Amino acid sequence: MAKVLIVDDEPHLRLLYETELRRAGYETMTANNADQGLEYVETMGPDLIILDIRMAGMDGIEALQRILDMDNTIPVILNTAYSSYRENYLTWSADAYITKSSDTTELLGKVKELLDAKMVEN
Amino acid sequence: MTRSSSKKPTADLARLGMSASRVAQIIVDENWRVVVASAGAGRLLAREQDEIEGALLEEFVANVEVFAGCTDRECPEDGCFRQLDVNLGNATVAAEAHCERFADADGHMYLNLVLHDASELEARDAMRAARLAKLNLLNQVSEALYGAQLSLPQVLESVLIAMTAGQGLRFNRAFLLLVDERTRRLQGEIAIGPSSRDEADRIWRDLADQPTDLYEMMTSYDTSLKQTDVAVNNIVRELAVDLGDDDHILVRAMHSRRVVHVTEADTGHGLPDVRRWLSVDRFAVAPLATRRGAIGVLIADNAISGLEITELDLEFLQLFANQSANAIESSRLTEELARKVLDLRKAQQKQKEDQQTLLRMERLSVMGETSAIVAHELRNPLVAIGGFARALLRNLPEDDSNRQYAQIITEETSRLERIIHDLLDFIRPQKMMRRNLSPDQVVHEVARKMHPMLQNASVELELDLQAGDTDVNCHPGEIQQVLQNLVFNAVQAQPDGGRIRISSRYLEGGVLIQTADDGPGIATDVADKMFSPFYTTKTAGSGLGLTICAQIIKSHGGVLRGENLSEGGACFSFILPLPKSETENGD
């Protein structure tokens, strides 16, 4: 079962994504800030990461660069309330960019798409 | 010398003085015998003085009876004027006599007659009348030029009309040259006058009862004479003299500040040129001078009638030129002032607009920052609320009455999320890169993306793309967004299905793109509000769709227009600019 790491400082959103992903059949783990997220990347080897951008402390953009330094084979979905980050070239190295929505169809679709692609590669 | 130093008897002196006088004067006694006659009387009566003295008055005057009663002490008409027929032997000429009675110490009565040649008087009267008429016209011109606020061309025309009018200076032709500061030349501006004897005869006949009022003259000139001035105006446009050519007759005349009369005998630098231009040997040049300096010259001639230019003509030309120069200068200054006032008004208007734009931009900027923060802070909790409402909806059994509430929460949060999305898009600065690409390709891409949605709505999409290979300079994502929005609106306008047509046409400077539908069209009360932010006719819209579209098109240098088609339905159109180098080449 694929493991998805959710990094978001909003507890209700973590719970929402966790609920939806589990329902879709994924194993989940959650981190409430970027530092904890990086630690889990190292220790728990997630198959995919859903990363918020605006967080207290280290932001998602910096976290993304560090994740890529650690292991650039893990797909990263940037999931943010700000659609304008899409214009920041530092976000371009993420595998997907999704604006947060109460309708998780797009997010779940993207998770499946990226994991399927990864499986084909492997 | 004092009066008391004179030793000569007074009577002798008086007689001597009168006798030598050039004024025609005679003294006759009660019997009409001439006692004394002046030298002037001898000339008028064509006789020697001593031949006249001692003779009877009737020997020289045919109608001596006009003096009947003049020597009577009681004559009530003393100091009267009498008309005489002077007998010159072989001819009779008319004269006028001023008749005064006086008596000597012994009480004998005498008449003192001062005689004038009537023809000389008439000539003098005629001269006076002519001067008066000219002065009158000069006065009228002056009043008209200063009082009527004429434009510069009208002033120039009035000047020339007055120079050639029968009531005016009566020249055949008049030419006006002004200093052109830019080219430093004395340049011909305007002329009036016939080009041939026939034309002149016709004009003078037409003007036999020309109005004396300058305004009427100008009107009649406008309606009947203007077409005759073609030839002289062709001449005047050729007249041009370098101001540095100090010795040239026209430049010299301009600086001399006095009217110059050129006759056949005159020679000098520039004269052959001017004679060739005008095709006459004799003409007058009057300087147009103001307090600020020389501004040009007037040239006048009698090329058609061949009449001599008289001293009187020159005198008035000089006076008239002074008046004209001041009028021209005044009109120029007035026009310059008007121009400056207009420039100032425009600058003020521009400044006002700039200030308003700045204020609006500041307001928008503050509004934008605030909206971005608010939108973000709202989006996170909304996602949680909406997400869990969906989960709830999914988990509740079909017959649970709470499903309806969960449904409402889901829909309402979706609506709020859409508003936030639109709002963030609206205030996001448009910095994205533009590139040159085929507009038809963008339309095809939109058609492909929207195909499933159109199919669901039973709407048929017709493409009529004729921009061909023409590229436009645009941001493809933004233009796609505009087209998607327009197509989406058109679908919503046809809830029972219908047709949407997208067309592209090459125009000079850009490509015109239109989307048209078969819906009900734009309601009149919507037309002027539909591009305003937050205005919507839909129950589930943010009211920002068309506002964003209009802003995107505006940022591409175009205007988004919406109108109703005569055959029904609405049509939205905009123009995308060609790549820069192409438009430049196009120019």
XYZ file of C-alpha atoms in Angstrom:
709
model
C 0.000 0.000 0.000
C 1.470 3.394 -1.015
C 2.402 5.770 1.802
C 1.426 9.402 1.446
C 2.969 12.105 3.640
C 0.768 15.160 4.286
C 2.632 18.323 5.405
C 0.224 21.115 6.460
C 0.013 23.342 9.532
C -3.829 23.422 9.451
C -5.012 20.484 11.653
C -8.484 20.324 10.042
C -7.035 20.110 6.576
C -4.603 17.399 7.648
C -7.578 15.449 8.982
C -9.572 16.043 5.767
C -6.776 14.853 3.471
C -5.991 11.933 5.742
C -9.647 10.839 5.707
C -9.980 11.174 1.946
C -6.673 9.430 1.147
C -7.363 6.545 3.489
C -10.781 6.146 1.956
C -9.065 5.961 -1.408
C -6.902 3.174 -0.066
C -3.621 4.893 0.842
C -1.591 4.719 3.975
C -1.050 8.218 5.402
C 1.219 10.037 7.768
C 0.943 13.714 8.721
C 3.409 16.408 9.733
C 2.282 19.791 11.087
C 5.385 21.722 9.912
C 8.186 21.493 7.336
C 10.884 20.333 9.769
C 8.773 17.397 10.931
C 7.930 16.634 7.311
C 11.638 16.457 6.325
C 12.297 14.175 9.284
C 9.533 11.784 8.103
C 10.902 11.831 4.559
C 14.195 10.569 5.931
C 12.863 8.118 8.481
C 9.633 6.773 7.023
C 10.267 6.764 3.257
C 6.926 8.058 1.891
C 5.948 7.217 -1.723
C 4.443 10.661 -2.315
C 4.330 13.986 -0.460
C 1.485 16.546 -0.327
C 3.141 19.814 0.732
C 1.529 23.083 1.848
C 3.480 26.250 1.032
C 2.512 28.869 3.600
C 3.467 27.419 6.963
C 4.912 28.865 10.151
C 8.678 28.340 10.268
C 10.180 26.858 7.101
C 7.864 27.292 4.151
C 6.918 24.677 1.571
C 9.185 26.109 -1.141
C 12.302 25.666 0.956
C 11.099 22.272 2.112
C 10.628 21.260 -1.537
C 14.255 22.120 -2.380
C 15.487 20.092 0.599
C 13.325 17.109 -0.303
C 14.719 17.190 -3.834
C 18.238 17.255 -2.369
C 17.430 14.261 -0.207
C 15.567 12.124 -2.733
C 14.421 13.480 -6.047
C 12.452 10.359 -6.956
C 9.601 11.051 -4.505
C 6.714 12.840 -6.278
C 5.732 16.129 -4.553
C 2.355 17.830 -4.934
C 2.293 21.469 -3.839
C -1.146 22.067 -2.347
C -1.765 25.706 -1.480
C -4.404 28.353 -0.910
C -2.359 30.796 -3.006
C -2.766 30.318 -6.743
C -0.127 33.003 -7.313
C 2.768 30.763 -6.206
C 2.319 29.039 -9.521
C 4.286 31.959 -11.051
C 7.244 31.409 -8.737
C 9.781 29.367 -10.680
C 10.966 27.661 -7.466
C 7.608 25.833 -7.386
C 8.107 24.550 -10.932
C 10.246 21.654 -9.826
C 7.279 20.124 -7.988
C 5.450 17.352 -9.862
C 2.095 19.074 -9.493
C 0.594 22.278 -8.269
C -2.946 22.248 -6.895
C -4.999 25.079 -5.425
C -6.676 23.892 -2.214
C -10.297 22.991 -2.686
C -13.009 21.341 -0.619
C -13.543 19.113 -3.633
C -10.612 16.699 -3.337
C -11.280 15.027 -6.697
C -8.373 16.859 -8.395
C -5.982 16.109 -5.525
C -6.881 12.414 -5.403
C -6.660 12.176 -9.172
C -3.191 13.713 -9.178
C -2.011 11.390 -6.342
C -3.162 8.348 -8.309
C -1.649 9.628 -11.551
C 1.771 10.256 -10.004
C 1.875 6.991 -8.085
C 0.830 5.036 -11.184
C 3.586 6.716 -13.190
C 6.128 5.966 -10.473
C 5.079 2.344 -10.436
C 5.562 2.098 -14.205
C 9.048 3.615 -13.856
C 9.964 1.095 -11.187
C 11.498 145.091 -34.995
C 8.632 146.777 -33.128
C 5.406 148.248 -34.390
C 6.372 151.797 -33.354
C 9.542 151.674 -35.484
C 7.429 151.729 -38.694
C 7.352 155.241 -40.278
C 5.328 154.339 -43.408
C 1.641 155.429 -43.480
C -0.584 152.410 -42.723
C -2.869 152.931 -45.779
C 0.041 152.759 -48.217
C 1.296 149.530 -46.667
C -2.144 147.942 -46.832
C -2.524 148.850 -50.458
C 0.942 147.534 -51.293
C 0.291 144.277 -49.532
C -3.049 143.725 -51.183
C -1.700 144.617 -54.601
C 1.063 142.014 -54.311
C -1.205 139.293 -52.894
C -1.670 136.035 -54.791
C -5.237 135.884 -53.432
C -7.612 137.157 -56.164
C -9.027 140.268 -54.530
C -10.571 143.510 -55.885
C -12.162 146.550 -54.264
C -14.984 148.346 -56.106
C -16.736 151.618 -55.275
C -20.441 152.425 -55.193
C -20.373 152.901 -58.989
C -18.895 149.381 -59.557
C -15.564 150.855 -60.632
C -12.499 148.834 -59.571
C -10.319 150.830 -57.172
C -7.646 148.208 -56.372
C -6.893 144.769 -57.851
C -4.413 142.181 -56.466
C -1.880 140.231 -58.534
C -4.039 137.128 -57.949
C -7.076 138.947 -59.401
C -5.015 139.810 -62.486
C -4.217 136.140 -62.956
C -7.846 135.006 -62.407
C -9.239 137.661 -64.791
C -6.369 137.161 -67.269
C -5.492 140.914 -67.390
C -2.782 143.273 -66.140
C -3.516 144.775 -62.698
C -3.496 148.410 -63.960
C -5.809 147.372 -66.779
C -8.335 146.233 -64.206
C -7.946 149.160 -61.808
C -10.192 152.017 -62.890
C -12.331 149.807 -65.123
C -15.987 148.976 -64.477
C -16.741 145.574 -62.941
C -19.154 144.695 -65.727
C -16.209 144.647 -68.151
C -15.026 141.404 -66.496
C -18.164 139.998 -64.941
C -21.060 138.999 -67.193
C -23.646 138.819 -64.427
C -22.774 141.872 -62.359
C -26.445 142.148 -61.297
C -25.760 139.514 -58.592
C -24.228 142.336 -56.557
C -27.388 144.480 -56.704
C -27.990 145.967 -53.293
C -24.629 144.866 -51.923
C -23.461 148.464 -51.352
C -26.629 149.419 -49.511
C -25.922 150.194 -45.862
C -28.892 148.098 -44.913
C -27.962 145.016 -47.003
C -28.827 142.047 -44.765
C -26.536 139.660 -46.642
C -23.191 141.322 -45.961
C -20.440 138.711 -46.121
C -22.343 136.644 -48.706
C -20.980 134.413 -51.491
C -21.981 135.107 -55.099
C -21.552 132.958 -58.164
C -19.968 134.906 -61.028
C -19.510 134.335 -64.718
C -16.090 135.800 -65.434
C -15.635 137.075 -68.956
C -12.204 136.147 -70.321
C -12.809 137.664 -73.774
C -13.238 134.471 -75.753
C -14.626 132.374 -72.877
C -16.614 132.564 -69.685
C -15.491 130.727 -66.530
C -17.318 130.206 -63.270
C -15.989 131.832 -60.125
C -17.153 132.477 -56.615
C -16.887 135.809 -54.850
C -16.886 136.496 -51.151
C -18.413 139.935 -50.826
C -17.846 142.336 -47.873
C -18.955 145.952 -47.577
C -16.984 148.797 -45.930
C -16.972 152.634 -45.820
C -14.123 155.228 -45.886
C -13.752 158.204 -43.520
C -15.982 160.351 -45.774
C -18.790 157.748 -45.651
C -18.353 156.389 -49.233
C -19.272 152.718 -49.536
C -16.929 150.072 -51.104
C -17.116 146.297 -51.714
C -14.189 143.987 -51.030
C -14.502 140.939 -53.365
C -12.348 137.831 -52.866
C -12.603 135.652 -55.999
C -12.097 131.903 -56.411
C -11.898 129.835 -59.596
C -14.899 127.480 -59.285
C -13.151 124.596 -61.083
C -10.274 124.736 -58.580
C -12.789 124.732 -55.760
C -14.545 121.736 -57.222
C -11.278 119.856 -57.576
C -10.435 120.673 -53.985
C -13.877 119.547 -52.823
C -13.533 116.333 -54.762
C -10.137 115.773 -53.212
C -11.553 116.434 -49.770
C -14.454 114.077 -50.396
C -12.057 111.365 -51.575
C -9.890 111.821 -48.504
C -12.945 111.741 -46.294
C -14.215 108.555 -47.936
C -10.844 106.901 -47.557
C -10.525 108.019 -43.969
C -14.017 106.700 -43.362
C -13.062 103.337 -44.809
C -9.813 103.311 -42.881
C -11.839 103.907 -39.774
C -14.246 101.116 -40.674
C -11.412 98.733 -41.418
C -9.782 99.625 -38.161
C -13.005 99.074 -36.224
C -13.756 95.847 -38.036
C -10.264 94.483 -37.623
C -10.009 95.261 -33.954
C -13.592 94.890 -32.834
C -14.790 91.794 -34.652
C -12.272 89.270 -33.321
C -11.537 88.043 -36.826
C -9.310 85.072 -37.391
C -5.916 85.723 -38.966
C -6.994 84.610 -42.485
C -10.084 86.839 -42.211
C -7.929 89.792 -41.190
C -5.567 89.231 -44.121
C -8.501 88.997 -46.502
C -10.116 92.164 -45.113
C -6.869 94.056 -45.576
C -6.693 93.099 -49.243
C -10.382 93.768 -49.867
C -10.009 97.275 -48.455
C -6.968 97.852 -50.671
C -8.829 96.965 -53.857
C -12.413 97.989 -53.086
C -13.962 100.886 -54.983
C -14.726 102.525 -51.663
C -11.231 101.766 -50.482
C -7.808 102.431 -51.892
C -8.955 101.421 -55.392
C -5.838 99.533 -56.376
C -6.333 96.899 -59.083
C -4.363 94.210 -57.303
C -2.999 93.736 -53.834
C -0.462 91.209 -52.538
C 0.396 90.448 -48.950
C 3.727 88.990 -47.839
C 4.551 88.070 -44.250
C 7.772 87.228 -42.453
C 8.055 83.503 -41.817
C 10.259 83.260 -38.719
C 10.803 79.542 -39.252
C 12.291 79.811 -42.755
C 13.586 83.385 -42.230
C 11.889 84.441 -45.437
C 9.451 87.074 -46.560
C 6.770 84.814 -47.956
C 3.721 85.555 -50.139
C 0.484 84.733 -48.300
C -2.590 85.952 -50.125
C -3.591 88.208 -53.036
C -6.666 89.802 -54.560
C -7.243 91.071 -58.042
C -8.408 90.201 -61.546
C -6.039 88.554 -63.947
C -7.230 90.232 -67.158
C -8.969 93.294 -68.484
C -12.142 91.309 -69.245
C -12.292 89.894 -65.772
C -11.645 93.328 -64.310
C -14.470 94.894 -66.379
C -16.861 92.230 -65.202
C -15.896 92.624 -61.542
C -16.067 96.406 -61.661
C -19.468 96.198 -63.325
C -20.619 93.764 -60.651
C -19.335 96.059 -57.987
C -20.906 99.232 -59.400
C -23.165 99.364 -56.386
C -20.826 97.717 -53.987
C -21.755 98.018 -50.328
C -19.818 100.574 -48.298
C -19.865 98.388 -45.251
C -16.742 96.278 -44.899
C -18.660 93.239 -43.678
C -20.901 93.313 -46.746
C -17.833 93.710 -48.897
C -16.285 90.659 -47.336
C -19.461 88.670 -47.855
C -19.815 89.678 -51.486
C -16.147 88.892 -51.980
C -16.666 85.423 -50.542
C -19.636 84.634 -52.726
C -18.738 86.228 -56.062
C -15.118 87.149 -56.405
C -13.030 84.517 -54.767
C -12.810 82.326 -57.821
C -11.253 85.174 -59.794
C -8.261 85.362 -57.486
C -6.721 82.109 -58.586
C -4.147 83.695 -60.881
C -2.921 86.302 -58.401
C -2.779 83.754 -55.632
C -0.616 81.571 -57.814
C 1.669 84.570 -58.209
C 1.752 85.406 -54.524
C 2.709 81.900 -53.509
C 5.824 82.215 -55.648
C 6.882 85.412 -53.932
C 9.584 84.574 -51.434
C 12.631 86.568 -50.445
C 15.387 85.611 -48.031
C 15.355 88.031 -45.077
C 19.143 88.056 -45.117
C 19.020 89.620 -48.606
C 19.135 93.154 -47.121
C 19.432 94.963 -50.468
C 16.387 93.336 -52.020
C 13.741 95.918 -52.837
C 11.086 94.164 -50.721
C 13.340 93.627 -47.684
C 14.574 97.204 -47.960
C 11.010 98.514 -48.194
C 9.988 96.459 -45.181
C 12.762 97.883 -43.019
C 12.457 101.455 -44.393
C 9.102 101.915 -42.617
C 7.991 104.172 -45.504
C 5.955 103.319 -48.554
C 8.118 102.879 -51.670
C 6.822 103.899 -55.079
C 8.480 101.962 -57.892
C 8.250 103.365 -61.439
C 9.666 102.320 -64.812
C 12.803 104.411 -64.222
C 13.736 102.639 -60.989
C 16.476 100.038 -60.857
C 17.834 98.055 -57.989
C 18.463 94.622 -56.532
C 15.439 92.357 -56.659
C 13.401 94.674 -58.850
C 13.646 92.541 -62.011
C 12.402 89.554 -59.998
C 9.434 91.402 -58.549
C 8.574 92.909 -61.971
C 8.674 89.448 -63.487
C 6.478 88.025 -60.733
C 3.919 90.798 -60.998
C 4.264 91.431 -64.764
C 4.184 95.216 -64.134
C 6.824 97.943 -63.993
C 5.027 100.261 -61.621
C 3.831 99.355 -58.172
C 3.942 100.449 -54.549
C 5.392 98.566 -51.602
C 4.188 99.436 -48.099
C 5.936 98.069 -45.010
C 3.864 96.303 -42.379
C 5.497 97.424 -39.168
C 4.436 97.099 -35.571
C 6.065 98.210 -32.364
C 7.653 94.790 -32.160
C 9.227 95.105 -35.590
C 8.599 94.537 -39.295
C 6.175 91.708 -40.054
C 5.795 91.944 -43.850
C 4.880 94.106 -46.816
C 1.855 95.000 -48.923
C 2.317 95.354 -52.673
C -0.266 97.255 -54.700
C -0.511 97.988 -58.403
C -2.865 99.146 -61.136
C -1.879 96.421 -63.566
C -5.248 96.370 -65.342
C -6.320 100.019 -65.542
C -2.752 101.309 -65.960
C -3.699 104.337 -63.837
C -0.939 106.327 -62.199
C -0.431 105.650 -58.488
C -0.930 109.144 -57.011
C 0.594 110.837 -53.988
C -2.767 110.529 -52.293
C -2.827 106.782 -53.001
C 0.622 106.425 -51.475
C -0.274 108.541 -48.459
C -3.284 106.333 -47.707
C -1.453 103.134 -48.478
C 1.053 104.112 -45.817
C -1.676 104.899 -43.260
C -3.530 101.747 -44.163
C -0.444 99.555 -43.928
C 0.178 100.795 -40.387
C -3.374 99.927 -39.394
C -3.172 96.550 -41.075
C 0.109 95.629 -39.445
C -1.325 96.282 -36.017
C -4.490 94.359 -36.827
C -2.505 91.377 -38.126
C -0.264 91.447 -35.087
C -3.224 91.726 -32.759
C -5.003 88.830 -34.444
C -1.853 86.725 -34.294
C -1.407 87.444 -30.602
C -5.063 86.647 -29.939
C -4.742 83.341 -31.756
C -1.530 82.550 -29.938
C -3.192 83.368 -26.643
C -6.172 81.168 -27.520
C -3.796 78.328 -28.384
C -1.939 78.734 -25.115
C -5.176 78.822 -23.141
C -6.262 75.637 -24.909
C -2.909 73.953 -24.192
C -3.203 74.977 -20.568
C -6.737 73.574 -20.346
C -5.610 70.312 -21.899
C -2.694 70.091 -19.471
C -5.029 70.763 -16.562
C -7.464 68.124 -17.791
C -4.618 65.625 -18.204
C -3.333 66.393 -14.733
C -6.819 65.914 -13.303
C -7.176 62.582 -15.081
C -3.722 61.470 -13.939
C -4.595 62.329 -10.368
C -7.832 60.397 -10.600
C -6.060 57.394 -12.109
C -3.425 57.526 -9.390
C -6.085 57.682 -6.684
C -7.957 54.805 -8.289
C -4.778 52.749 -8.552
C -3.899 53.426 -4.941
C -7.375 52.386 -3.858
C -7.189 49.256 -5.996
C -3.757 48.410 -4.666
C -4.887 48.675 -1.031
C -8.042 46.767 -1.916
C -5.979 44.112 -3.688
C -3.612 43.511 -0.785
C -6.461 43.329 1.696
C -8.444 41.003 -0.550
C -5.486 38.642 -0.964
C -5.022 38.301 2.776
C -8.750 37.896 3.420
C -9.125 35.431 0.570
C -6.294 33.271 1.836
C -7.407 33.297 5.439
C -10.896 32.281 4.293
C -9.860 29.592 1.847
C -8.258 27.213 4.363
C -11.262 26.993 6.744
C -13.632 26.845 3.730
C -11.744 23.871 2.304
C -12.096 22.106 5.657
C -15.811 22.940 6.014
C -16.624 21.984 2.426
C -14.417 18.887 2.506
C -16.056 17.480 5.593
C -19.540 18.429 4.377
C -18.819 16.280 1.316
C -17.620 13.461 3.542
C -20.759 13.813 5.649
C -22.954 13.763 2.563
C -21.236 10.652 1.367
C -21.594 8.871 4.701
C -25.241 9.739 5.424
C -27.834 7.144 4.345
C -29.947 8.081 1.328
C -33.102 8.626 3.419
C -31.452 10.724 6.128
C -33.094 14.169 6.405
C -29.686 15.693 7.278
C -28.361 14.942 3.775
C -30.127 18.053 2.467
C -28.272 20.229 5.000
C -24.926 18.672 4.155
C -25.736 19.259 0.478
C -26.425 22.942 1.128
C -23.134 23.355 3.065
C -21.269 21.672 0.190
C -22.797 23.894 -2.480
C -22.417 27.107 -0.548
C -18.770 26.491 0.299
C -18.098 25.668 -3.367
C -19.650 28.976 -4.301
C -17.506 30.850 -1.770
C -14.399 29.074 -3.028
C -15.186 30.107 -6.609
C -15.578 33.716 -5.505
C -12.203 33.591 -3.738
C -10.613 32.016 -6.794
C -11.972 34.744 -9.061
C -11.035 37.435 -6.592
C -7.426 36.242 -6.340
C -7.237 36.038 -10.119
C -8.679 39.489 -10.479
C -6.145 41.134 -8.209
C -3.172 39.070 -9.288
C -0.726 41.249 -11.178
C -0.488 40.239 -14.807
C 3.213 39.691 -15.286
C 3.135 36.598 -17.386
C 5.144 36.379 -20.541
C 3.517 36.910 -23.880
C 4.563 35.260 -27.070
C 3.730 35.264 -30.735
C 1.360 32.475 -31.705
C -1.541 31.634 -33.946
C -4.872 32.818 -32.491
C -6.659 30.023 -34.370
C -4.532 27.523 -32.453
C -5.672 29.051 -29.135
C -9.313 28.743 -30.221
C -8.808 25.095 -31.249
C -7.278 24.382 -27.829
C -10.282 25.948 -26.064
C -12.671 23.964 -28.290
C -10.856 20.768 -27.407
C -10.912 21.482 -23.656
C -14.566 22.452 -23.601
C -15.810 19.698 -25.850
C -17.167 17.440 -23.026
C -18.948 20.319 -21.361
C -20.501 21.503 -24.638
C -21.653 18.018 -25.416
C -23.347 17.713 -22.008
C -25.131 21.021 -22.562
C -26.227 20.044 -26.096
C -24.468 23.086 -27.493
C -22.907 22.890 -30.933
C -19.648 24.798 -31.454
C -19.028 26.181 -34.932
C -15.569 27.474 -35.806
C -15.000 29.963 -38.611
C -11.291 30.673 -38.267
C -9.699 32.758 -40.990
C -6.691 34.373 -39.300
C -4.599 31.796 -41.141
C -0.870 32.038 -40.538
C -1.124 35.403 -38.828
C 0.466 35.365 -35.389
C -0.682 37.575 -32.539
C 1.239 38.682 -29.480
C -0.567 37.401 -26.416
C -0.459 35.336 -23.294
C -2.030 32.042 -24.419
C -3.284 31.033 -20.963
C -5.029 34.341 -20.457
C -6.660 34.342 -23.872
C -7.807 30.767 -23.285
C -9.301 31.922 -20.001
C -11.169 34.727 -21.775
C -12.514 32.394 -24.472
C -13.492 29.732 -21.939
C -15.332 32.333 -19.927
C -17.173 33.661 -22.979
C -18.083 30.143 -24.132
C -19.172 29.216 -20.606
C -21.446 32.282 -20.463
C -22.853 31.458 -23.896
C -23.630 27.898 -22.774
C -25.417 29.222 -19.710
C -27.404 31.623 -21.879
C -28.784 28.581 -23.781
C -29.956 26.165 -21.047
C -31.877 24.077 -23.582
C -28.963 23.780 -25.947
C -28.096 25.789 -29.020
C -25.144 27.049 -31.038
C -21.984 29.001 -30.385
C -19.847 30.411 -33.208
C -16.236 31.473 -32.752
C -14.688 33.356 -35.662
C -11.325 34.969 -36.331
C -10.489 37.575 -38.995
C -7.292 39.323 -39.933
C -7.559 43.112 -39.665
C -4.970 45.812 -40.135
C -2.999 45.839 -36.877
C -4.556 42.740 -35.318
C -6.866 39.767 -35.375
C -10.554 40.141 -34.523
C -12.009 37.287 -32.501
C -15.777 36.979 -31.979
C -17.968 34.588 -30.055
C -21.672 34.619 -30.858
C -24.576 32.615 -29.479
C -28.270 32.008 -30.178
C -29.327 32.939 -26.636
C -31.643 35.779 -25.550
C -28.902 38.417 -25.939
C -27.730 41.012 -23.432
C -30.575 42.724 -21.531
C -30.429 46.520 -21.818
C -30.167 47.010 -18.053
C -27.192 44.628 -17.993
C -25.269 46.067 -20.929
C -23.526 48.923 -19.118
C -22.852 46.950 -15.907
C -21.689 43.610 -17.221
C -17.982 44.499 -17.135
C -18.158 45.898 -13.573
C -16.654 43.790 -10.776
C -19.073 41.662 -8.710
C -21.980 42.208 -11.087
C -23.724 38.988 -12.058
C -27.077 37.799 -13.372
C -26.379 34.249 -12.263
C -27.346 32.755 -8.906
C -24.005 31.010 -8.575
C -21.443 33.397 -10.056
C -18.857 35.682 -8.511
C -19.543 38.493 -10.951
C -15.851 38.676 -11.794
C -15.755 36.557 -14.965
C -16.329 39.311 -17.551
C -14.432 41.847 -15.433
C -11.346 39.640 -15.567
C -11.861 39.009 -19.297
C -12.107 42.750 -19.948
C -8.990 43.350 -17.872
C -7.049 40.671 -19.735
C -8.046 42.092 -23.127
C -7.229 45.576 -21.900
C -3.775 44.438 -20.799
C -3.339 43.177 -24.384
C -4.108 46.699 -25.611
C -7.641 45.904 -26.772
C -11.242 46.372 -25.709
C -13.752 43.618 -24.980
C -17.112 44.528 -26.477
C -20.471 42.903 -25.971
C -23.464 43.592 -28.199
C -26.648 42.007 -29.425
C -26.857 40.643 -32.961
C -29.652 41.849 -35.196
C -30.635 38.235 -35.865
C -30.756 37.545 -32.094
C -28.190 36.364 -29.585
C -25.181 38.032 -28.035
C -21.793 38.632 -29.597
C -18.554 39.368 -27.731
C -15.544 40.571 -29.680
C -11.986 41.689 -29.103
C -8.858 42.376 -31.127
C -5.465 40.830 -30.370
C -2.444 42.881 -31.476
C 0.021 41.677 -34.106
C 3.629 41.141 -32.983
C 5.430 44.492 -32.718
C 7.760 44.187 -35.691
C 4.855 43.245 -37.966
C 2.778 46.269 -37.060
C 5.799 48.477 -37.549
C 6.386 47.033 -40.969
C 2.688 47.421 -41.631
C 2.986 51.132 -41.052
